[in-house]
């Protein structure tokens, strides 16, 4: 396989990026009335319109050539077949197997992982049914009403995002809560209104060593003991999702109430595993299965569709092109659908933890940008906060607009209004408004020469800002599964093209290790020898706190 710099299409794209500096999206639309037909892909769950990016047949051909040069098709196959593509940790990457609803065998080290997955799914189903039916009882004999997930990063963001997104599919059986922060404020506030007799804690940690999670789990356990006064209550109120059976047992959780995950499931790709237990407890197991089915639909599309009609591949390539053309180093994700409130935060981890890398697969420093800074929030709120920069700032931020044909909770007149904003924004970002148009508007308002001259430059919008539009039929479990998998595969495809290892996260280790030693220093057990700033700050904290 080539290194990226050796790809002739990569070199061609760099030349095209210079040529296309002169091209405005407005002109591309003026030249062709078919851009939507040419640059959109429709799947049963969602539609992608990427025509408001500066793409032409010439650009797309070079991008597809780049994908071939980097053997994207081969990399996809290797992932699905369980090859150990996480090379720095010598692991397979099989979140696709977790939702492999067709149940075709997938082998890792000659063993079919579908057996493990199916048995864990049955385990989950049985447990979920027990809790939701009220058969599972707390220490005082009362049924469970509240599930509290304790986990962080991939052991929190996925279940939190999905349960928020699918709230309208939940019944009133179980409430769900999430504790991730080691800041005691969160755990205190979440536990305060709950009745310990009816709470089930899911301690979600692949390693079962993550300090935030273990500290919160211990606090939750103390809180339970303050009402139960009996260590045996732990068994009725705590279950774990982990791959560290020993640590789970040491915490006091029985092995039958430990749900497994495996080393071939990355934390940020784990919501499809037992990490999704809070989703299933909240919504019921069949809704969780629908989510898996939606992701599987997208998995099949990614594996089987030709690159030219392959939604994740096209999104990956267009993202890479925007980096080359506009020097874009950030990417904003803007859901216009309240249920998707936490979607951006979820994708932020998936993307930045996967592709925020400075060396290629062979350990050589790369001379191109890898992952962008992913940010954003609900688009409609963003309009009144940061869109000014998107429209008139002097950086270009490619944007993904995500909306739905129908609201999952219709309220008369609201959805149409929301979507009018959605369509208006992508048009404004693409088209802008030039000086001739601004001048005409100002004159029509009766402004004199001096006022027109003064205001004109401030009112010009250059436009030519690239956007993708994603339209879901509706945020339901199946469509949401497909949407999440779409982004996962986009991230994977970009990692393949950038020739980086997308499935490790060594970059988060350094800070974690330092925090451990600094905690001992704060607690006064050892002295510290850091740089002058860090030493002084720790001293200041120790001496000045009340
Ligand atoms: O912050 C790094 C990280 O390792 C993430 O990748 C992971 O999702 C998170 O920590 C939580 O890890 P664990 O599930 O082992 O507690």
Coordinates of C-alpha atoms and ligand atoms in Angstrom, one line a residue, residues 151-157 204-214 241-242 261 266-270 275 349 353 504-505 508-509 512, ligand 1:
X151 CA -18.8 5.7 33.3
X152 CA -16.8 8.2 31.3
X153 CA -15.8 8.8 27.7
X154 CA -17.0 5.9 25.5
X155 CA -18.6 4.4 28.6
X156 CA -20.8 7.4 29.0
X157 CA -21.3 9.5 25.8
X204 CA -19.4 0.9 32.9
X205 CA -15.7 0.7 32.4
X206 CA -13.8 -1.5 30.0
X207 CA -10.7 -1.4 32.1
X208 CA -12.5 -1.0 35.5
X209 CA -9.5 1.2 36.5
X210 CA -10.5 4.6 35.2
X211 CA -10.2 6.9 38.2
X212 CA -13.2 9.1 37.6
X213 CA -15.5 6.0 37.3
X214 CA -14.0 4.1 40.2
X241 CA -19.9 -3.7 32.1
X242 CA -16.3 -4.4 31.8
X261 CA -16.9 -6.4 26.5
X266 CA -13.0 0.3 21.3
X267 CA -14.5 2.5 24.1
X268 CA -15.8 5.1 21.6
X269 CA -17.3 2.4 19.5
X270 CA -18.9 0.5 22.3
X275 CA -22.2 -0.6 27.3
X349 CA -15.0 11.9 20.9
X353 CA -9.9 10.5 19.8
X504 CA -5.7 3.6 19.8
X505 CA -5.6 6.7 22.1
X508 CA -4.9 10.5 26.7
X509 CA -2.5 8.5 28.8
X512 CA -4.0 10.5 33.3
Ligands
LIG1 O1 -10.2 8.8 27.9 C1 -9.7 7.7 27.3 C2 -10.6 6.5 27.4 O2 -9.7 5.4 27.4 C3 -11.6 6.4 26.3 O3 -11.2 5.9 25.2 C4 -12.6 5.5 27.0 O4 -13.8 5.6 26.3 C5 -12.7 6.1 28.4 O5 -11.3 6.5 28.6 C6 -13.2 5.2 29.5 O6 -12.4 4.1 29.6 P1 -13.0 2.9 30.5 O7 -14.2 2.3 29.8 O8 -11.9 1.9 30.5 O9 -13.3 3.4 31.9

